[in-house]
Amino acid sequence: MSNPPDGEMNFYAYEIYPPVDVALRAAPINRPWMDESQQRFAYRCLPLTIANQAGWFIGCPASFTATWNGGLEVKDVAIVWDLVPPDNRISSLFGNGTVTINMPFLFRTPKDINLWVKGPTNWPKDGAWPLEGMVEADWTSATFTMNWKLTRPGLAVRFERGEPICMVVPYPRHLLGSLNPIQTPLSNDPVSEERHRTWSKDRNEFHRKIDQRDQETLHRGWQKHYFQGRDPGAEAFPEHETKLSIREFARR
């Protein structure tokens, strides 16, 4: 299997075997717990909503309940299926309180792009934690599994068919190693220091007026500077993003 021609940023999800009944879709901005937040306040956090959209979801292929008794063996995880026969793509393959879900896709990223395989961002699941991995998906012909670590012995953890159980995020392979990390006092950058001081002063004043029940400030509800891509009193950053334009996988 070869990479796409130079200059093309194709990201392939090759179907390994039929039937392909597992959802693969661009991650949405919404989360159930955010919908239920007071006045949907959680959606005012732009870094949160951007992270929500940064990748693609893979859905759970079947509905089941998994319970861990605290042991380390494969048999120490009991899986009860809603329907029979059991789905052989899901098992406690590695023991240690984990549930393993086989992915029906072989992903191929552009050259030098890894694939960060993780749980759905900002999508909490009581009693289970998604285990993450980084795959060099631009060359390997090996598939990967998605694994969830059950965290509370005796708790029956529910997985619903179609719910997001995996998120894939392309990530430049050499980016982290190319960075030169430097820790230094903010005073070494007078421009950034002054801008931060202005932001901090504005923020403190906003909270002071909220505490005083200032009606105009209460009507505003929240400061929109970051959402608008600017610091207080500054021009907007021209490349600021308020949403991601993640394409759905096209069928070919």
mmCIF file of C-alpha atoms in Angstrom:
data_model
loop_
_atom_site.group_PDB
_atom_site.id
_atom_site.type_symbol
_atom_site.label_atom_id
_atom_site.label_comp_id
_atom_site.label_asym_id
_atom_site.label_seq_id
_atom_site.Cartn_x
_atom_site.Cartn_y
_atom_site.Cartn_z
ATOM 1 C CA MET A 1 0.000 0.000 0.000
ATOM 2 C CA SER A 2 1.483 3.336 -1.006
ATOM 3 C CA ASN A 3 1.061 6.873 0.192
ATOM 4 C CA PRO A 4 -0.948 9.352 -1.897
ATOM 5 C CA PRO A 5 1.033 11.495 -4.365
ATOM 6 C CA ASP A 6 2.991 14.409 -2.964
ATOM 7 C CA GLY A 7 0.831 17.442 -2.347
ATOM 8 C CA GLU A 8 -2.329 15.457 -1.621
ATOM 9 C CA MET A 9 -3.566 15.328 1.965
ATOM 10 C CA ASN A 10 -5.726 12.249 1.562
ATOM 11 C CA PHE A 11 -6.693 10.417 4.741
ATOM 12 C CA TYR A 12 -7.971 6.931 3.996
ATOM 13 C CA ALA A 13 -10.104 4.568 6.049
ATOM 14 C CA TYR A 14 -9.799 1.258 4.197
ATOM 15 C CA GLU A 15 -12.612 -1.178 4.970
ATOM 16 C CA ILE A 16 -11.067 -4.465 6.021
ATOM 17 C CA TYR A 17 -14.097 -6.737 5.961
ATOM 18 C CA PRO A 18 -17.836 -6.542 5.321
ATOM 19 C CA PRO A 19 -20.284 -5.622 6.555
ATOM 20 C CA VAL A 20 -19.141 -2.140 7.507
ATOM 21 C CA ASP A 21 -21.723 -1.379 10.179
ATOM 22 C CA VAL A 22 -19.566 0.825 12.411
ATOM 23 C CA ALA A 23 -20.191 4.557 12.346
ATOM 24 C CA LEU A 24 -17.267 6.742 11.201
ATOM 25 C CA ARG A 25 -17.983 10.455 11.307
ATOM 26 C CA ALA A 26 -16.475 13.844 11.955
ATOM 27 C CA ALA A 27 -16.612 14.596 15.666
ATOM 28 C CA PRO A 28 -19.435 17.044 16.454
ATOM 29 C CA ILE A 29 -19.212 20.160 18.575
ATOM 30 C CA ASN A 30 -21.923 19.031 20.997
ATOM 31 C CA ARG A 31 -21.640 16.823 24.077
ATOM 32 C CA PRO A 32 -24.619 15.589 26.132
ATOM 33 C CA TRP A 33 -23.263 16.964 29.419
ATOM 34 C CA MET A 34 -22.594 20.336 27.773
ATOM 35 C CA ASP A 35 -26.163 20.441 26.475
ATOM 36 C CA GLU A 36 -27.328 19.995 30.062
ATOM 37 C CA SER A 37 -25.079 22.707 31.524
ATOM 38 C CA GLN A 38 -26.875 25.776 32.885
ATOM 39 C CA GLN A 39 -27.838 27.964 29.920
ATOM 40 C CA ARG A 40 -25.487 25.721 27.882
ATOM 41 C CA PHE A 41 -22.701 27.675 29.553
ATOM 42 C CA ALA A 42 -20.075 25.051 28.681
ATOM 43 C CA TYR A 43 -20.277 26.029 25.000
ATOM 44 C CA ARG A 44 -18.840 29.446 25.838
ATOM 45 C CA CYS A 45 -15.443 27.792 26.335
ATOM 46 C CA LEU A 46 -14.012 27.963 22.823
ATOM 47 C CA PRO A 47 -10.925 25.788 23.517
ATOM 48 C CA LEU A 48 -13.325 23.088 24.737
ATOM 49 C CA THR A 49 -15.542 23.195 21.649
ATOM 50 C CA ILE A 50 -12.583 23.274 19.265
ATOM 51 C CA ALA A 51 -11.135 20.180 20.945
ATOM 52 C CA ASN A 52 -14.537 18.488 20.674
ATOM 53 C CA GLN A 53 -14.365 18.740 16.870
ATOM 54 C CA ALA A 54 -10.683 17.892 16.365
ATOM 55 C CA GLY A 55 -10.939 14.433 14.827
ATOM 56 C CA TRP A 56 -13.276 11.642 13.790
ATOM 57 C CA PHE A 57 -15.466 9.377 15.916
ATOM 58 C CA ILE A 58 -15.763 5.624 15.521
ATOM 59 C CA GLY A 59 -18.966 4.159 16.929
ATOM 60 C CA CYS A 60 -19.412 1.095 19.090
ATOM 61 C CA PRO A 61 -20.447 -1.898 16.931
ATOM 62 C CA ALA A 62 -22.807 -3.486 19.497
ATOM 63 C CA SER A 63 -24.626 -2.848 22.767
ATOM 64 C CA PHE A 64 -23.287 -4.638 25.835
ATOM 65 C CA THR A 65 -22.511 -4.349 29.532
ATOM 66 C CA ALA A 66 -19.045 -5.061 30.949
ATOM 67 C CA THR A 67 -18.302 -5.812 34.607
ATOM 68 C CA TRP A 68 -14.864 -6.299 36.120
ATOM 69 C CA ASN A 69 -14.310 -8.260 39.333
ATOM 70 C CA GLY A 70 -10.916 -6.665 40.027
ATOM 71 C CA GLY A 71 -8.769 -9.565 38.812
ATOM 72 C CA LEU A 72 -6.046 -9.533 36.181
ATOM 73 C CA GLU A 73 -7.158 -12.444 34.005
ATOM 74 C CA VAL A 74 -9.229 -12.317 30.831
ATOM 75 C CA LYS A 75 -12.021 -14.211 32.606
ATOM 76 C CA ASP A 76 -12.257 -11.455 35.234
ATOM 77 C CA VAL A 77 -14.232 -9.250 32.833
ATOM 78 C CA ALA A 78 -17.779 -10.421 32.171
ATOM 79 C CA ILE A 79 -19.480 -9.139 29.019
ATOM 80 C CA VAL A 80 -23.249 -9.457 28.706
ATOM 81 C CA TRP A 81 -24.685 -8.853 25.235
ATOM 82 C CA ASP A 82 -28.027 -7.294 24.372
ATOM 83 C CA LEU A 83 -28.329 -9.554 21.338
ATOM 84 C CA VAL A 84 -27.074 -13.019 20.466
ATOM 85 C CA PRO A 85 -24.790 -14.260 19.110
ATOM 86 C CA PRO A 86 -22.045 -12.197 20.791
ATOM 87 C CA ASP A 87 -20.099 -9.716 18.643
ATOM 88 C CA ASN A 88 -16.664 -11.279 18.175
ATOM 89 C CA ARG A 89 -15.129 -7.853 17.549
ATOM 90 C CA ILE A 90 -15.455 -7.098 21.271
ATOM 91 C CA SER A 91 -13.735 -9.044 24.059
ATOM 92 C CA SER A 92 -11.505 -8.856 27.113
ATOM 93 C CA LEU A 93 -8.489 -9.690 25.010
ATOM 94 C CA PHE A 94 -5.693 -8.517 27.297
ATOM 95 C CA GLY A 95 -7.185 -8.981 30.757
ATOM 96 C CA ASN A 96 -6.266 -6.484 33.491
ATOM 97 C CA GLY A 97 -9.808 -5.151 33.503
ATOM 98 C CA THR A 98 -9.815 -4.010 29.876
ATOM 99 C CA VAL A 99 -12.403 -4.251 27.118
ATOM 100 C CA THR A 100 -10.982 -4.477 23.592
ATOM 101 C CA ILE A 101 -12.846 -3.400 20.472
ATOM 102 C CA ASN A 102 -11.428 -4.323 17.072
ATOM 103 C CA MET A 103 -11.509 -1.556 14.483
ATOM 104 C CA PRO A 104 -12.836 -2.482 11.017
ATOM 105 C CA PHE A 105 -10.602 0.048 9.253
ATOM 106 C CA LEU A 106 -6.985 0.258 8.182
ATOM 107 C CA PHE A 107 -6.185 3.960 8.285
ATOM 108 C CA ARG A 108 -3.606 5.565 6.010
ATOM 109 C CA THR A 109 -2.444 9.096 6.739
ATOM 110 C CA PRO A 110 -0.275 11.378 4.547
ATOM 111 C CA LYS A 111 3.506 11.087 4.843
ATOM 112 C CA ASP A 112 4.945 11.951 8.283
ATOM 113 C CA ILE A 113 1.505 12.152 9.882
ATOM 114 C CA ASN A 114 0.814 9.884 12.854
ATOM 115 C CA LEU A 115 -2.629 8.909 14.045
ATOM 116 C CA TRP A 116 -3.481 9.659 17.644
ATOM 117 C CA VAL A 117 -5.959 6.967 18.712
ATOM 118 C CA LYS A 118 -7.879 8.043 21.799
ATOM 119 C CA GLY A 119 -11.212 8.208 23.536
ATOM 120 C CA PRO A 120 -13.792 10.766 22.412
ATOM 121 C CA THR A 121 -12.643 14.163 23.685
ATOM 122 C CA ASN A 122 -14.660 15.607 26.587
ATOM 123 C CA TRP A 123 -17.012 12.607 26.600
ATOM 124 C CA PRO A 124 -16.810 11.157 30.146
ATOM 125 C CA LYS A 125 -17.813 7.576 30.857
ATOM 126 C CA ASP A 126 -18.383 6.486 34.441
ATOM 127 C CA GLY A 127 -16.336 3.435 35.401
ATOM 128 C CA ALA A 128 -14.233 3.211 32.242
ATOM 129 C CA TRP A 129 -11.238 5.080 30.870
ATOM 130 C CA PRO A 130 -10.072 5.072 27.226
ATOM 131 C CA LEU A 131 -6.474 3.998 26.654
ATOM 132 C CA GLU A 132 -4.664 6.073 24.034
ATOM 133 C CA GLY A 133 -1.962 5.308 21.513
ATOM 134 C CA MET A 134 -0.009 6.918 18.677
ATOM 135 C CA VAL A 135 0.170 4.954 15.414
ATOM 136 C CA GLU A 136 2.469 5.614 12.448
ATOM 137 C CA ALA A 137 -0.417 5.203 10.070
ATOM 138 C CA ASP A 138 1.425 6.522 7.015
ATOM 139 C CA TRP A 139 3.262 3.227 6.532
ATOM 140 C CA THR A 140 2.098 0.379 8.771
ATOM 141 C CA SER A 141 -0.236 -2.294 7.437
ATOM 142 C CA ALA A 142 -1.179 -3.365 10.950
ATOM 143 C CA THR A 143 -4.537 -2.433 12.393
ATOM 144 C CA PHE A 144 -5.097 -1.317 15.973
ATOM 145 C CA THR A 145 -7.653 -1.986 18.662
ATOM 146 C CA MET A 146 -9.451 0.446 20.932
ATOM 147 C CA ASN A 147 -9.164 -0.464 24.605
ATOM 148 C CA TRP A 148 -11.145 0.751 27.601
ATOM 149 C CA LYS A 149 -9.845 0.214 31.134
ATOM 150 C CA LEU A 150 -12.600 -0.553 33.611
ATOM 151 C CA THR A 151 -11.820 1.376 36.781
ATOM 152 C CA ARG A 152 -14.302 0.220 39.440
ATOM 153 C CA PRO A 153 -14.648 -3.484 40.284
ATOM 154 C CA GLY A 154 -18.261 -4.592 40.515
ATOM 155 C CA LEU A 155 -19.643 -1.692 38.466
ATOM 156 C CA ALA A 156 -21.624 -2.666 35.367
ATOM 157 C CA VAL A 157 -20.446 -0.315 32.610
ATOM 158 C CA ARG A 158 -22.806 0.206 29.718
ATOM 159 C CA PHE A 159 -21.702 0.545 26.074
ATOM 160 C CA GLU A 160 -24.375 1.420 23.518
ATOM 161 C CA ARG A 161 -24.251 0.567 19.829
ATOM 162 C CA GLY A 162 -23.265 3.675 17.886
ATOM 163 C CA GLU A 163 -21.908 5.646 20.836
ATOM 164 C CA PRO A 164 -18.419 7.047 20.194
ATOM 165 C CA ILE A 165 -15.820 4.700 21.612
ATOM 166 C CA CYS A 166 -12.798 5.900 19.657
ATOM 167 C CA MET A 167 -11.513 9.178 18.218
ATOM 168 C CA VAL A 168 -8.733 9.389 15.638
ATOM 169 C CA VAL A 169 -6.684 12.564 15.303
ATOM 170 C CA PRO A 170 -3.913 13.018 12.692
ATOM 171 C CA TYR A 171 -0.796 14.522 14.258
ATOM 172 C CA PRO A 172 2.548 15.574 12.712
ATOM 173 C CA ARG A 173 5.160 12.979 13.661
ATOM 174 C CA HIS A 174 8.142 15.258 14.265
ATOM 175 C CA LEU A 175 6.329 18.259 15.736
ATOM 176 C CA LEU A 176 7.008 17.657 19.436
ATOM 177 C CA GLY A 177 10.659 16.826 18.906
ATOM 178 C CA SER A 178 11.163 19.945 16.789
ATOM 179 C CA LEU A 179 10.082 22.282 19.583
ATOM 180 C CA ASN A 180 12.654 24.024 21.763
ATOM 181 C CA PRO A 181 10.966 24.281 25.197
ATOM 182 C CA ILE A 182 12.016 27.317 27.256
ATOM 183 C CA GLN A 183 10.757 28.269 30.719
ATOM 184 C CA THR A 184 11.416 31.892 31.617
ATOM 185 C CA PRO A 185 9.882 34.781 33.612
ATOM 186 C CA LEU A 186 7.181 36.687 31.763
ATOM 187 C CA SER A 187 9.150 39.893 32.404
ATOM 188 C CA ASN A 188 11.652 38.710 29.785
ATOM 189 C CA ASP A 189 8.986 39.475 27.183
ATOM 190 C CA PRO A 190 7.774 43.013 27.986
ATOM 191 C CA VAL A 191 5.189 43.070 25.206
ATOM 192 C CA SER A 192 3.532 39.831 26.338
ATOM 193 C CA GLU A 193 3.793 40.958 29.955
ATOM 194 C CA GLU A 194 1.969 44.207 29.241
ATOM 195 C CA ARG A 195 -0.745 42.471 27.222
ATOM 196 C CA HIS A 196 -1.243 39.897 29.967
ATOM 197 C CA ARG A 197 -1.436 42.644 32.586
ATOM 198 C CA THR A 198 -4.149 44.389 30.547
ATOM 199 C CA TRP A 199 -6.084 41.141 30.185
ATOM 200 C CA SER A 200 -5.777 40.333 33.898
ATOM 201 C CA LYS A 201 -6.933 43.792 34.931
ATOM 202 C CA ASP A 202 -9.932 43.590 32.613
ATOM 203 C CA ARG A 203 -10.795 40.109 33.905
ATOM 204 C CA ASN A 204 -10.590 41.161 37.546
ATOM 205 C CA GLU A 205 -12.790 44.178 36.874
ATOM 206 C CA PHE A 206 -15.378 41.986 35.181
ATOM 207 C CA HIS A 207 -15.535 39.634 38.189
ATOM 208 C CA ARG A 208 -15.720 42.587 40.563
ATOM 209 C CA LYS A 209 -18.773 43.925 38.732
ATOM 210 C CA ILE A 210 -20.354 40.478 38.718
ATOM 211 C CA ASP A 211 -19.907 40.287 42.507
ATOM 212 C CA GLN A 212 -21.482 43.738 42.824
ATOM 213 C CA ARG A 213 -24.454 42.595 40.710
ATOM 214 C CA ASP A 214 -23.822 45.294 38.122
ATOM 215 C CA GLN A 215 -26.805 44.958 35.789
ATOM 216 C CA GLU A 216 -24.981 45.780 32.563
ATOM 217 C CA THR A 217 -22.266 43.244 33.356
ATOM 218 C CA LEU A 218 -24.822 40.625 34.371
ATOM 219 C CA HIS A 219 -26.621 41.193 31.082
ATOM 220 C CA ARG A 220 -23.349 40.607 29.190
ATOM 221 C CA GLY A 221 -22.983 37.330 31.058
ATOM 222 C CA TRP A 222 -19.450 36.588 29.965
ATOM 223 C CA GLN A 223 -16.390 38.108 28.340
ATOM 224 C CA LYS A 224 -16.088 37.247 24.682
ATOM 225 C CA HIS A 225 -12.531 38.425 24.008
ATOM 226 C CA TYR A 226 -11.007 35.010 23.340
ATOM 227 C CA PHE A 227 -14.096 33.884 21.431
ATOM 228 C CA GLN A 228 -13.665 36.954 19.238
ATOM 229 C CA GLY A 229 -9.982 36.197 18.740
ATOM 230 C CA ARG A 230 -8.591 39.260 20.454
ATOM 231 C CA ASP A 231 -7.113 40.530 23.693
ATOM 232 C CA PRO A 232 -8.846 43.435 25.468
ATOM 233 C CA GLY A 233 -8.259 46.614 23.471
ATOM 234 C CA ALA A 234 -6.409 44.798 20.688
ATOM 235 C CA GLU A 235 -7.213 43.955 17.090
ATOM 236 C CA ALA A 236 -8.616 40.538 16.288
ATOM 237 C CA PHE A 237 -6.157 37.801 15.314
ATOM 238 C CA PRO A 238 -6.799 37.216 11.570
ATOM 239 C CA GLU A 239 -6.404 33.414 11.645
ATOM 240 C CA HIS A 240 -8.594 32.870 14.699
ATOM 241 C CA GLU A 241 -10.877 29.810 14.550
ATOM 242 C CA THR A 242 -14.263 29.477 16.195
ATOM 243 C CA LYS A 243 -15.053 26.126 14.603
ATOM 244 C CA LEU A 244 -13.288 23.422 12.626
ATOM 245 C CA SER A 245 -14.233 22.420 9.114
ATOM 246 C CA ILE A 246 -13.683 18.694 9.443
ATOM 247 C CA ARG A 247 -14.857 16.815 6.365
ATOM 248 C CA GLU A 248 -16.766 13.571 6.534
ATOM 249 C CA PHE A 249 -15.178 10.529 4.907
ATOM 250 C CA ALA A 250 -16.266 10.403 1.266
ATOM 251 C CA ARG A 251 -17.381 7.022 -0.039
ATOM 252 C CA ARG A 252 -15.446 5.741 -3.057
#
